[in-house]
Amino acid sequence: MLRTALFSLLALGACSTSAFAQELRGDELKRLIEMPLKNIYVEYPNKTGHTFVDSTDLRLSPRDLHPAFYGCFDWHSAVHSHWMLCEVLRTNPQLAEREAILEAFDKHFTESNMLAEAAYFDRKLAGSYERTYGWAWLLKLSEELHRLASEENDAELQGKAKAWSRHVDLLADKIVQKWKQYLPKVNYPNRIGTHSNSAFALAFAIDYARSRGDQDFEQALLQKARELHASDRHVPAEWEPNATDFFSPSLMVADLMTRVLPQREYVRWLSSYFTPAGIERLCQRPQVSDLTDYTIVHLVGLAFTRAWTMARIAQYLPKGHALKARFTRASRELYRHGMSQIFNSNYGGDHWLATFARYADEVMRSNQ
């Protein structure tokens, strides 16, 4: 009954969508690149998330604590800003900002810097630092650097990328080790629309494990994802979003499970996962009342994360499935809605939104 009602609602077109070219225009890409390229060097203001264990820590600057990822207001934003620059360099190796990106990576991705970043996680009370949002983005950065290093059409870039990836892996290996130790302790998912969302992190970790051929890590992640979400039913997506969400908790789980369940099993699981009211709500554009507020601007990011999760779900669904076309159209509209606002925020959005826009664009390009 629920499944019939759901598909009937989808057929009626409850989500308003419109066709548009999803690829970034040249001027938009240039403006997006300028955001992280500038902000990875901006040390202040800085939300360190650092736990001071004694008075000697008071003398440490963000750059002292994190010689590579000190910019962009917080550690995780610095990490994923480097991911974005790496992704655009790989996909556009002759872009005008090439030399500036190479210079930044040469400065930040040194062996000594990465050893210091890895050592931070061994500090007293720092073992759970950036768990697991920052961990996920660090592994995504490592994954992207290895992709860049495998490109054979640019010898200079390939050579540099091999050195950068080798150095960054000093930190990535530390994160993987900590994640493997952490997974057995996770008894419950974190269904939240901000950094601690566990489905988001599990999805990126699975991508990394598969790209690096770490089967033990992959199997542990898949097992945990099934344990946490295989029995999810009738999620209350109509309650979304919360006031400062940049993730949709329900869509993040549905996105994660495309990596976990075989397609036929996934279709069965999905048929009782969303409610009709939930789908209608998820397709609506997030309303952002103040683009200069550092947390309300999260809702611009929500447009992009909804876009990339819907695009990935649509890509995984079989031809003719009612949600396939619906989510494809809705993802494009949500993406363009985010792009209409991204350049109008202050540093509260400027230090991170470009990454979300670019990742959404990457997923949507793969869905063509």
mmCIF file of C-alpha atoms in Angstrom:
data_model
loop_
_atom_site.group_PDB
_atom_site.id
_atom_site.type_symbol
_atom_site.label_atom_id
_atom_site.label_comp_id
_atom_site.label_asym_id
_atom_site.label_seq_id
_atom_site.Cartn_x
_atom_site.Cartn_y
_atom_site.Cartn_z
ATOM 1 C CA MET A 1 0.000 0.000 0.000
ATOM 2 C CA LEU A 2 2.707 2.446 0.993
ATOM 3 C CA ARG A 3 4.790 1.547 -2.043
ATOM 4 C CA THR A 4 1.800 2.122 -4.372
ATOM 5 C CA ALA A 5 1.081 5.486 -2.774
ATOM 6 C CA LEU A 6 4.712 6.457 -3.010
ATOM 7 C CA PHE A 7 4.983 5.713 -6.702
ATOM 8 C CA SER A 8 1.667 7.457 -7.387
ATOM 9 C CA LEU A 9 2.930 10.590 -5.731
ATOM 10 C CA LEU A 10 6.153 10.433 -7.737
ATOM 11 C CA ALA A 11 4.209 10.141 -10.961
ATOM 12 C CA LEU A 12 2.279 13.309 -10.126
ATOM 13 C CA GLY A 13 5.503 15.302 -10.036
ATOM 14 C CA ALA A 14 5.310 16.581 -6.493
ATOM 15 C CA CYS A 15 8.773 18.146 -6.781
ATOM 16 C CA SER A 16 8.979 21.184 -8.996
ATOM 17 C CA THR A 17 11.939 20.777 -11.338
ATOM 18 C CA SER A 18 13.280 22.457 -14.429
ATOM 19 C CA ALA A 19 15.864 21.530 -17.021
ATOM 20 C CA PHE A 20 19.194 23.322 -17.127
ATOM 21 C CA ALA A 21 22.787 22.661 -18.043
ATOM 22 C CA GLN A 22 24.349 21.116 -14.968
ATOM 23 C CA GLU A 23 27.985 21.627 -15.953
ATOM 24 C CA LEU A 24 29.742 24.546 -14.345
ATOM 25 C CA ARG A 25 30.172 27.548 -16.588
ATOM 26 C CA GLY A 26 33.759 28.722 -16.947
ATOM 27 C CA ASP A 27 33.252 31.837 -14.838
ATOM 28 C CA GLU A 28 31.614 29.802 -12.061
ATOM 29 C CA LEU A 29 34.461 27.318 -11.943
ATOM 30 C CA LYS A 30 37.007 30.130 -11.778
ATOM 31 C CA ARG A 31 35.164 31.745 -8.887
ATOM 32 C CA LEU A 32 34.855 28.423 -7.091
ATOM 33 C CA ILE A 33 38.579 27.744 -7.427
ATOM 34 C CA GLU A 34 39.430 31.175 -6.056
ATOM 35 C CA MET A 35 37.651 30.404 -2.782
ATOM 36 C CA PRO A 36 39.774 27.488 -1.508
ATOM 37 C CA LEU A 37 42.928 28.739 -3.202
ATOM 38 C CA LYS A 38 42.722 31.862 -1.066
ATOM 39 C CA ASN A 39 41.333 30.346 2.103
ATOM 40 C CA ILE A 40 43.830 27.513 2.591
ATOM 41 C CA TYR A 41 46.279 30.256 3.604
ATOM 42 C CA VAL A 42 43.862 32.166 5.875
ATOM 43 C CA GLU A 43 44.865 31.246 9.422
ATOM 44 C CA TYR A 44 42.458 33.545 11.287
ATOM 45 C CA PRO A 45 39.670 33.463 12.301
ATOM 46 C CA ASN A 46 40.161 29.840 13.311
ATOM 47 C CA LYS A 47 37.940 27.347 15.109
ATOM 48 C CA THR A 48 40.608 24.857 16.102
ATOM 49 C CA GLY A 49 38.599 22.283 18.041
ATOM 50 C CA HIS A 50 41.791 21.835 20.045
ATOM 51 C CA THR A 51 41.678 20.551 23.638
ATOM 52 C CA PHE A 52 44.185 22.417 25.783
ATOM 53 C CA VAL A 53 45.823 19.946 28.150
ATOM 54 C CA ASP A 54 48.023 22.478 29.958
ATOM 55 C CA SER A 55 49.182 26.085 29.774
ATOM 56 C CA THR A 56 51.965 25.352 27.290
ATOM 57 C CA ASP A 57 49.321 24.767 24.625
ATOM 58 C CA LEU A 58 48.243 28.396 24.914
ATOM 59 C CA ARG A 59 51.344 29.409 22.996
ATOM 60 C CA LEU A 60 50.462 27.256 19.984
ATOM 61 C CA SER A 61 48.959 28.847 16.891
ATOM 62 C CA PRO A 62 46.734 26.983 14.422
ATOM 63 C CA ARG A 63 49.742 26.681 12.119
ATOM 64 C CA ASP A 64 51.806 25.205 14.958
ATOM 65 C CA LEU A 65 49.129 22.588 15.560
ATOM 66 C CA HIS A 66 48.459 21.871 11.892
ATOM 67 C CA PRO A 67 51.264 22.924 9.536
ATOM 68 C CA ALA A 68 49.356 21.751 6.453
ATOM 69 C CA PHE A 69 45.685 22.255 7.352
ATOM 70 C CA TYR A 70 45.691 25.471 9.375
ATOM 71 C CA GLY A 71 43.512 27.600 7.077
ATOM 72 C CA CYS A 72 39.851 27.812 6.122
ATOM 73 C CA PHE A 73 38.510 28.476 9.656
ATOM 74 C CA ASP A 74 38.736 24.799 10.686
ATOM 75 C CA TRP A 75 40.784 21.684 9.979
ATOM 76 C CA HIS A 76 38.219 19.737 8.004
ATOM 77 C CA SER A 77 37.482 22.678 5.702
ATOM 78 C CA ALA A 78 41.191 23.039 4.985
ATOM 79 C CA VAL A 79 41.348 19.324 4.156
ATOM 80 C CA HIS A 80 38.400 19.293 1.796
ATOM 81 C CA SER A 81 39.498 22.551 0.182
ATOM 82 C CA HIS A 82 42.716 20.782 -0.793
ATOM 83 C CA TRP A 83 40.578 17.902 -2.112
ATOM 84 C CA MET A 84 38.682 20.305 -4.346
ATOM 85 C CA LEU A 85 41.844 21.877 -5.719
ATOM 86 C CA CYS A 86 43.216 18.414 -6.419
ATOM 87 C CA GLU A 87 40.029 17.362 -8.201
ATOM 88 C CA VAL A 88 39.942 20.411 -10.486
ATOM 89 C CA LEU A 89 43.647 19.986 -11.212
ATOM 90 C CA ARG A 90 43.083 16.377 -12.228
ATOM 91 C CA THR A 91 40.080 17.116 -14.417
ATOM 92 C CA ASN A 92 41.458 20.388 -15.818
ATOM 93 C CA PRO A 93 45.267 19.963 -15.763
ATOM 94 C CA GLN A 94 45.960 23.084 -17.825
ATOM 95 C CA LEU A 95 43.679 25.451 -15.917
ATOM 96 C CA ALA A 96 44.944 28.985 -15.332
ATOM 97 C CA GLU A 97 45.379 28.384 -11.597
ATOM 98 C CA ARG A 98 47.607 25.352 -12.132
ATOM 99 C CA GLU A 99 50.859 26.927 -10.921
ATOM 100 C CA ALA A 100 49.193 28.431 -7.852
ATOM 101 C CA ILE A 101 47.772 25.033 -6.904
ATOM 102 C CA LEU A 102 51.105 23.310 -7.470
ATOM 103 C CA GLU A 103 52.806 25.877 -5.253
ATOM 104 C CA ALA A 104 50.228 25.387 -2.492
ATOM 105 C CA PHE A 105 50.562 21.606 -2.585
ATOM 106 C CA ASP A 106 54.347 21.787 -2.608
ATOM 107 C CA LYS A 107 54.177 23.926 0.530
ATOM 108 C CA HIS A 108 51.561 21.917 2.408
ATOM 109 C CA PHE A 109 52.063 18.299 1.320
ATOM 110 C CA THR A 110 55.613 17.876 2.588
ATOM 111 C CA GLU A 111 56.760 14.845 4.512
ATOM 112 C CA SER A 112 57.503 16.891 7.637
ATOM 113 C CA ASN A 113 54.083 18.562 7.566
ATOM 114 C CA MET A 114 52.262 15.263 7.233
ATOM 115 C CA LEU A 115 54.276 13.641 9.977
ATOM 116 C CA ALA A 116 53.311 16.535 12.223
ATOM 117 C CA GLU A 117 49.635 16.254 11.222
ATOM 118 C CA ALA A 118 49.702 12.522 11.967
ATOM 119 C CA ALA A 119 51.466 13.074 15.284
ATOM 120 C CA TYR A 120 48.671 15.418 16.372
ATOM 121 C CA PHE A 121 46.319 12.441 16.642
ATOM 122 C CA ASP A 122 48.661 10.874 19.188
ATOM 123 C CA ARG A 123 48.469 13.881 21.488
ATOM 124 C CA LYS A 124 46.697 13.486 24.797
ATOM 125 C CA LEU A 125 42.899 13.815 24.313
ATOM 126 C CA ALA A 126 43.299 14.236 20.541
ATOM 127 C CA GLY A 127 42.482 10.660 19.562
ATOM 128 C CA SER A 128 38.900 11.522 18.588
ATOM 129 C CA TYR A 129 39.806 14.784 16.871
ATOM 130 C CA GLU A 130 37.665 15.311 13.743
ATOM 131 C CA ARG A 131 36.045 11.885 14.165
ATOM 132 C CA THR A 132 34.660 11.046 11.686
ATOM 133 C CA TYR A 133 33.845 14.007 9.399
ATOM 134 C CA GLY A 134 37.401 15.261 9.053
ATOM 135 C CA TRP A 135 38.629 11.680 8.833
ATOM 136 C CA ALA A 136 36.325 11.086 5.864
ATOM 137 C CA TRP A 137 37.517 14.152 3.977
ATOM 138 C CA LEU A 138 41.162 13.288 4.617
ATOM 139 C CA LEU A 139 40.631 9.860 3.061
ATOM 140 C CA LYS A 140 38.811 11.484 0.139
ATOM 141 C CA LEU A 141 41.832 13.757 -0.358
ATOM 142 C CA SER A 142 44.191 10.770 -0.315
ATOM 143 C CA GLU A 143 41.971 8.940 -2.792
ATOM 144 C CA GLU A 144 41.983 11.933 -5.143
ATOM 145 C CA LEU A 145 45.757 12.397 -4.926
ATOM 146 C CA HIS A 146 46.233 8.766 -5.936
ATOM 147 C CA ARG A 147 43.904 9.307 -8.880
ATOM 148 C CA LEU A 148 45.955 12.328 -9.879
ATOM 149 C CA ALA A 149 49.179 10.323 -9.542
ATOM 150 C CA SER A 150 47.821 7.692 -11.936
ATOM 151 C CA GLU A 151 47.277 10.199 -14.759
ATOM 152 C CA GLU A 152 49.809 9.470 -17.490
ATOM 153 C CA ASN A 153 49.227 12.410 -19.826
ATOM 154 C CA ASP A 154 51.128 14.940 -17.698
ATOM 155 C CA ALA A 155 54.535 13.759 -16.528
ATOM 156 C CA GLU A 156 55.250 16.768 -14.307
ATOM 157 C CA LEU A 157 51.914 16.548 -12.566
ATOM 158 C CA GLN A 158 52.111 12.795 -12.164
ATOM 159 C CA GLY A 159 55.534 13.015 -10.589
ATOM 160 C CA LYS A 160 54.489 15.666 -8.104
ATOM 161 C CA ALA A 161 51.263 13.844 -7.276
ATOM 162 C CA LYS A 162 53.146 10.656 -6.453
ATOM 163 C CA ALA A 163 55.225 12.528 -3.881
ATOM 164 C CA TRP A 164 52.216 14.387 -2.455
ATOM 165 C CA SER A 165 50.152 11.204 -2.143
ATOM 166 C CA ARG A 166 53.014 9.369 -0.471
ATOM 167 C CA HIS A 167 53.317 12.128 2.110
ATOM 168 C CA VAL A 168 49.577 12.514 2.717
ATOM 169 C CA ASP A 169 49.338 8.765 3.213
ATOM 170 C CA LEU A 170 51.411 9.180 6.365
ATOM 171 C CA LEU A 171 48.297 10.820 7.784
ATOM 172 C CA ALA A 172 45.783 8.669 5.885
ATOM 173 C CA ASP A 173 47.323 5.503 7.292
ATOM 174 C CA LYS A 174 46.983 6.935 10.785
ATOM 175 C CA ILE A 175 43.310 7.730 10.160
ATOM 176 C CA VAL A 176 42.593 4.260 8.785
ATOM 177 C CA GLN A 177 44.238 2.695 11.812
ATOM 178 C CA LYS A 178 42.129 4.789 14.164
ATOM 179 C CA TRP A 179 38.956 4.070 12.176
ATOM 180 C CA LYS A 180 39.525 0.328 12.333
ATOM 181 C CA GLN A 181 39.890 0.621 16.093
ATOM 182 C CA TYR A 182 36.771 2.769 16.360
ATOM 183 C CA LEU A 183 34.322 0.726 14.252
ATOM 184 C CA PRO A 184 33.760 -2.097 16.795
ATOM 185 C CA LYS A 185 32.740 0.515 19.361
ATOM 186 C CA VAL A 186 29.971 2.000 17.198
ATOM 187 C CA ASN A 187 26.646 0.624 18.405
ATOM 188 C CA TYR A 188 24.360 3.352 17.057
ATOM 189 C CA PRO A 189 24.313 5.605 14.004
ATOM 190 C CA ASN A 190 24.545 9.349 14.325
ATOM 191 C CA ARG A 191 21.520 10.622 12.411
ATOM 192 C CA ILE A 192 22.393 14.304 12.395
ATOM 193 C CA GLY A 193 22.475 16.942 9.682
ATOM 194 C CA THR A 194 25.909 18.284 10.523
ATOM 195 C CA HIS A 195 29.491 17.068 10.948
ATOM 196 C CA SER A 196 28.891 13.987 13.080
ATOM 197 C CA ASN A 197 26.651 12.270 10.540
ATOM 198 C CA SER A 198 27.950 8.714 10.468
ATOM 199 C CA ALA A 199 26.422 7.652 7.131
ATOM 200 C CA PHE A 200 28.337 10.346 5.264
ATOM 201 C CA ALA A 201 31.637 9.274 6.785
ATOM 202 C CA LEU A 202 31.026 5.570 6.190
ATOM 203 C CA ALA A 203 30.277 6.259 2.526
ATOM 204 C CA PHE A 204 33.510 8.159 1.938
ATOM 205 C CA ALA A 205 35.495 5.569 3.881
ATOM 206 C CA ILE A 206 34.090 2.784 1.692
ATOM 207 C CA ASP A 207 35.085 4.729 -1.416
ATOM 208 C CA TYR A 208 38.602 5.048 -0.051
ATOM 209 C CA ALA A 209 38.917 1.408 0.989
ATOM 210 C CA ARG A 210 37.823 0.241 -2.457
ATOM 211 C CA SER A 211 40.140 2.632 -4.256
ATOM 212 C CA ARG A 212 43.110 1.490 -2.171
ATOM 213 C CA GLY A 213 42.219 -2.204 -2.214
ATOM 214 C CA ASP A 214 41.966 -2.425 1.578
ATOM 215 C CA GLN A 215 39.516 -5.317 1.748
ATOM 216 C CA ASP A 216 39.662 -5.713 5.521
ATOM 217 C CA PHE A 217 38.699 -2.066 6.016
ATOM 218 C CA GLU A 218 36.021 -2.284 3.330
ATOM 219 C CA GLN A 219 34.397 -5.362 4.842
ATOM 220 C CA ALA A 220 34.392 -3.845 8.326
ATOM 221 C CA LEU A 221 32.711 -0.720 6.954
ATOM 222 C CA LEU A 222 30.138 -2.665 4.959
ATOM 223 C CA GLN A 223 29.294 -4.831 7.942
ATOM 224 C CA LYS A 224 28.842 -1.772 10.145
ATOM 225 C CA ALA A 225 26.648 -0.035 7.560
ATOM 226 C CA ARG A 226 24.372 -3.088 7.322
ATOM 227 C CA GLU A 227 24.266 -3.380 11.077
ATOM 228 C CA LEU A 228 23.249 0.256 11.503
ATOM 229 C CA HIS A 229 20.892 0.744 8.564
ATOM 230 C CA ALA A 230 19.666 -2.452 6.898
ATOM 231 C CA SER A 231 16.497 -2.395 9.016
ATOM 232 C CA ASP A 232 15.713 1.310 8.524
ATOM 233 C CA ARG A 233 12.071 1.829 7.549
ATOM 234 C CA HIS A 234 9.723 4.795 6.995
ATOM 235 C CA VAL A 235 12.263 7.454 7.973
ATOM 236 C CA PRO A 236 10.653 10.792 8.943
ATOM 237 C CA ALA A 237 12.286 12.854 6.203
ATOM 238 C CA GLU A 238 9.295 15.199 6.286
ATOM 239 C CA TRP A 239 10.804 16.584 9.512
ATOM 240 C CA GLU A 240 13.904 17.730 7.672
ATOM 241 C CA PRO A 241 15.751 20.004 7.705
ATOM 242 C CA ASN A 242 16.847 21.203 11.099
ATOM 243 C CA ALA A 243 17.799 24.859 11.375
ATOM 244 C CA THR A 244 21.506 24.457 10.584
ATOM 245 C CA ASP A 245 21.699 21.241 8.556
ATOM 246 C CA PHE A 246 24.083 20.801 5.667
ATOM 247 C CA PHE A 247 23.302 17.085 5.370
ATOM 248 C CA SER A 248 19.977 15.337 4.898
ATOM 249 C CA PRO A 249 20.168 12.459 7.399
ATOM 250 C CA SER A 250 17.714 10.350 5.404
ATOM 251 C CA LEU A 251 19.384 10.904 2.037
ATOM 252 C CA MET A 252 22.838 10.273 3.460
ATOM 253 C CA VAL A 253 21.765 6.796 4.557
ATOM 254 C CA ALA A 254 20.142 6.092 1.182
ATOM 255 C CA ASP A 255 23.351 7.273 -0.514
ATOM 256 C CA LEU A 256 25.498 5.100 1.751
ATOM 257 C CA MET A 257 23.461 1.981 1.056
ATOM 258 C CA THR A 258 24.055 2.255 -2.714
ATOM 259 C CA ARG A 259 27.599 1.216 -1.795
ATOM 260 C CA VAL A 260 26.470 -1.585 0.522
ATOM 261 C CA LEU A 261 23.529 -3.427 -1.023
ATOM 262 C CA PRO A 262 23.355 -5.152 -4.417
ATOM 263 C CA GLN A 263 20.985 -3.274 -6.711
ATOM 264 C CA ARG A 264 18.001 -5.627 -6.392
ATOM 265 C CA GLU A 265 18.298 -5.740 -2.624
ATOM 266 C CA TYR A 266 18.705 -1.968 -2.582
ATOM 267 C CA VAL A 267 15.481 -1.450 -4.547
ATOM 268 C CA ARG A 268 13.572 -3.618 -2.061
ATOM 269 C CA TRP A 269 15.123 -1.768 0.876
ATOM 270 C CA LEU A 270 14.361 1.631 -0.660
ATOM 271 C CA SER A 271 10.703 0.759 -1.317
ATOM 272 C CA SER A 272 9.936 0.961 2.398
ATOM 273 C CA TYR A 273 12.544 3.540 3.378
ATOM 274 C CA PHE A 274 11.098 6.887 2.263
ATOM 275 C CA THR A 275 7.517 8.026 2.819
ATOM 276 C CA PRO A 276 5.654 10.063 0.165
ATOM 277 C CA ALA A 277 5.623 13.101 2.439
ATOM 278 C CA GLY A 278 9.322 12.685 3.031
ATOM 279 C CA ILE A 279 10.159 12.679 -0.679
ATOM 280 C CA GLU A 280 8.065 15.780 -1.247
ATOM 281 C CA ARG A 281 9.873 17.553 1.568
ATOM 282 C CA LEU A 282 13.346 16.541 0.403
ATOM 283 C CA CYS A 283 12.743 17.955 -3.060
ATOM 284 C CA GLN A 284 11.963 21.410 -1.725
ATOM 285 C CA ARG A 285 14.614 24.104 -1.865
ATOM 286 C CA PRO A 286 16.147 24.919 1.523
ATOM 287 C CA GLN A 287 15.232 28.447 2.565
ATOM 288 C CA VAL A 288 18.215 30.446 3.790
ATOM 289 C CA SER A 289 17.265 33.530 5.808
ATOM 290 C CA ASP A 290 20.771 34.941 6.357
ATOM 291 C CA LEU A 291 23.703 34.094 4.117
ATOM 292 C CA THR A 292 26.088 35.902 6.469
ATOM 293 C CA ASP A 293 25.243 33.771 9.512
ATOM 294 C CA TYR A 294 27.941 31.111 9.976
ATOM 295 C CA THR A 295 25.462 28.328 10.802
ATOM 296 C CA ILE A 296 22.328 29.338 8.882
ATOM 297 C CA VAL A 297 24.464 29.361 5.727
ATOM 298 C CA HIS A 298 24.814 25.599 6.258
ATOM 299 C CA LEU A 299 21.497 25.346 4.424
ATOM 300 C CA VAL A 300 23.203 26.371 1.180
ATOM 301 C CA GLY A 301 25.419 23.337 1.636
ATOM 302 C CA LEU A 302 22.282 21.268 2.186
ATOM 303 C CA ALA A 303 21.153 22.062 -1.364
ATOM 304 C CA PHE A 304 24.420 20.631 -2.665
ATOM 305 C CA THR A 305 24.416 17.504 -0.489
ATOM 306 C CA ARG A 306 20.828 16.758 -1.386
ATOM 307 C CA ALA A 307 21.840 17.181 -5.018
ATOM 308 C CA TRP A 308 24.756 14.754 -4.835
ATOM 309 C CA THR A 309 22.916 12.113 -2.820
ATOM 310 C CA MET A 310 19.881 12.216 -5.091
ATOM 311 C CA ALA A 311 22.119 12.002 -8.166
ATOM 312 C CA ARG A 312 23.966 8.979 -6.810
ATOM 313 C CA ILE A 313 20.752 7.227 -5.772
ATOM 314 C CA ALA A 314 19.255 7.888 -9.210
ATOM 315 C CA GLN A 315 22.368 6.537 -10.876
ATOM 316 C CA TYR A 316 22.116 3.281 -8.914
ATOM 317 C CA LEU A 317 18.431 2.669 -9.543
ATOM 318 C CA PRO A 318 17.381 0.551 -12.525
ATOM 319 C CA LYS A 319 15.873 2.075 -15.627
ATOM 320 C CA GLY A 320 12.182 2.817 -15.173
ATOM 321 C CA HIS A 321 12.243 3.129 -11.399
ATOM 322 C CA ALA A 322 9.966 6.007 -10.378
ATOM 323 C CA LEU A 323 12.605 7.701 -8.237
ATOM 324 C CA LYS A 324 15.294 7.602 -10.923
ATOM 325 C CA ALA A 325 13.937 10.425 -13.052
ATOM 326 C CA ARG A 326 12.508 12.277 -10.064
ATOM 327 C CA PHE A 327 15.775 12.442 -8.149
ATOM 328 C CA THR A 328 17.743 13.265 -11.301
ATOM 329 C CA ARG A 329 15.566 16.309 -11.958
ATOM 330 C CA ALA A 330 15.419 17.359 -8.322
ATOM 331 C CA SER A 331 19.198 17.083 -7.934
ATOM 332 C CA ARG A 332 19.730 19.500 -10.809
ATOM 333 C CA GLU A 333 17.306 22.027 -9.404
ATOM 334 C CA LEU A 334 18.817 21.833 -5.929
ATOM 335 C CA TYR A 335 22.312 22.196 -7.360
ATOM 336 C CA ARG A 336 21.405 25.301 -9.317
ATOM 337 C CA HIS A 337 19.627 26.700 -6.247
ATOM 338 C CA GLY A 338 22.838 26.332 -4.277
ATOM 339 C CA MET A 339 24.859 27.962 -7.040
ATOM 340 C CA SER A 340 22.505 30.949 -7.042
ATOM 341 C CA GLN A 341 23.538 31.694 -3.437
ATOM 342 C CA ILE A 342 27.102 30.476 -3.083
ATOM 343 C CA PHE A 343 28.862 33.700 -4.011
ATOM 344 C CA ASN A 344 26.753 35.906 -1.729
ATOM 345 C CA SER A 345 27.913 34.704 1.688
ATOM 346 C CA ASN A 346 30.719 36.016 3.861
ATOM 347 C CA TYR A 347 33.624 33.925 5.182
ATOM 348 C CA GLY A 348 31.118 31.710 7.014
ATOM 349 C CA GLY A 349 30.186 30.143 3.671
ATOM 350 C CA ASP A 350 33.181 31.191 1.612
ATOM 351 C CA HIS A 351 35.591 28.898 3.472
ATOM 352 C CA TRP A 352 33.783 25.633 2.614
ATOM 353 C CA LEU A 353 30.901 25.850 0.151
ATOM 354 C CA ALA A 354 33.006 25.601 -3.001
ATOM 355 C CA THR A 355 33.968 22.054 -2.062
ATOM 356 C CA PHE A 356 30.356 20.992 -1.684
ATOM 357 C CA ALA A 357 29.430 22.570 -4.993
ATOM 358 C CA ARG A 358 32.304 20.855 -6.762
ATOM 359 C CA TYR A 359 31.634 17.441 -5.257
ATOM 360 C CA ALA A 360 27.955 17.710 -6.222
ATOM 361 C CA ASP A 361 29.010 18.644 -9.750
ATOM 362 C CA GLU A 362 31.375 15.657 -9.886
ATOM 363 C CA VAL A 363 28.671 13.195 -8.851
ATOM 364 C CA MET A 364 26.154 14.689 -11.245
ATOM 365 C CA ARG A 365 28.625 14.567 -14.141
ATOM 366 C CA SER A 366 29.139 10.865 -13.476
ATOM 367 C CA ASN A 367 25.359 10.401 -13.721
ATOM 368 C CA GLN A 368 25.117 11.630 -17.314
#
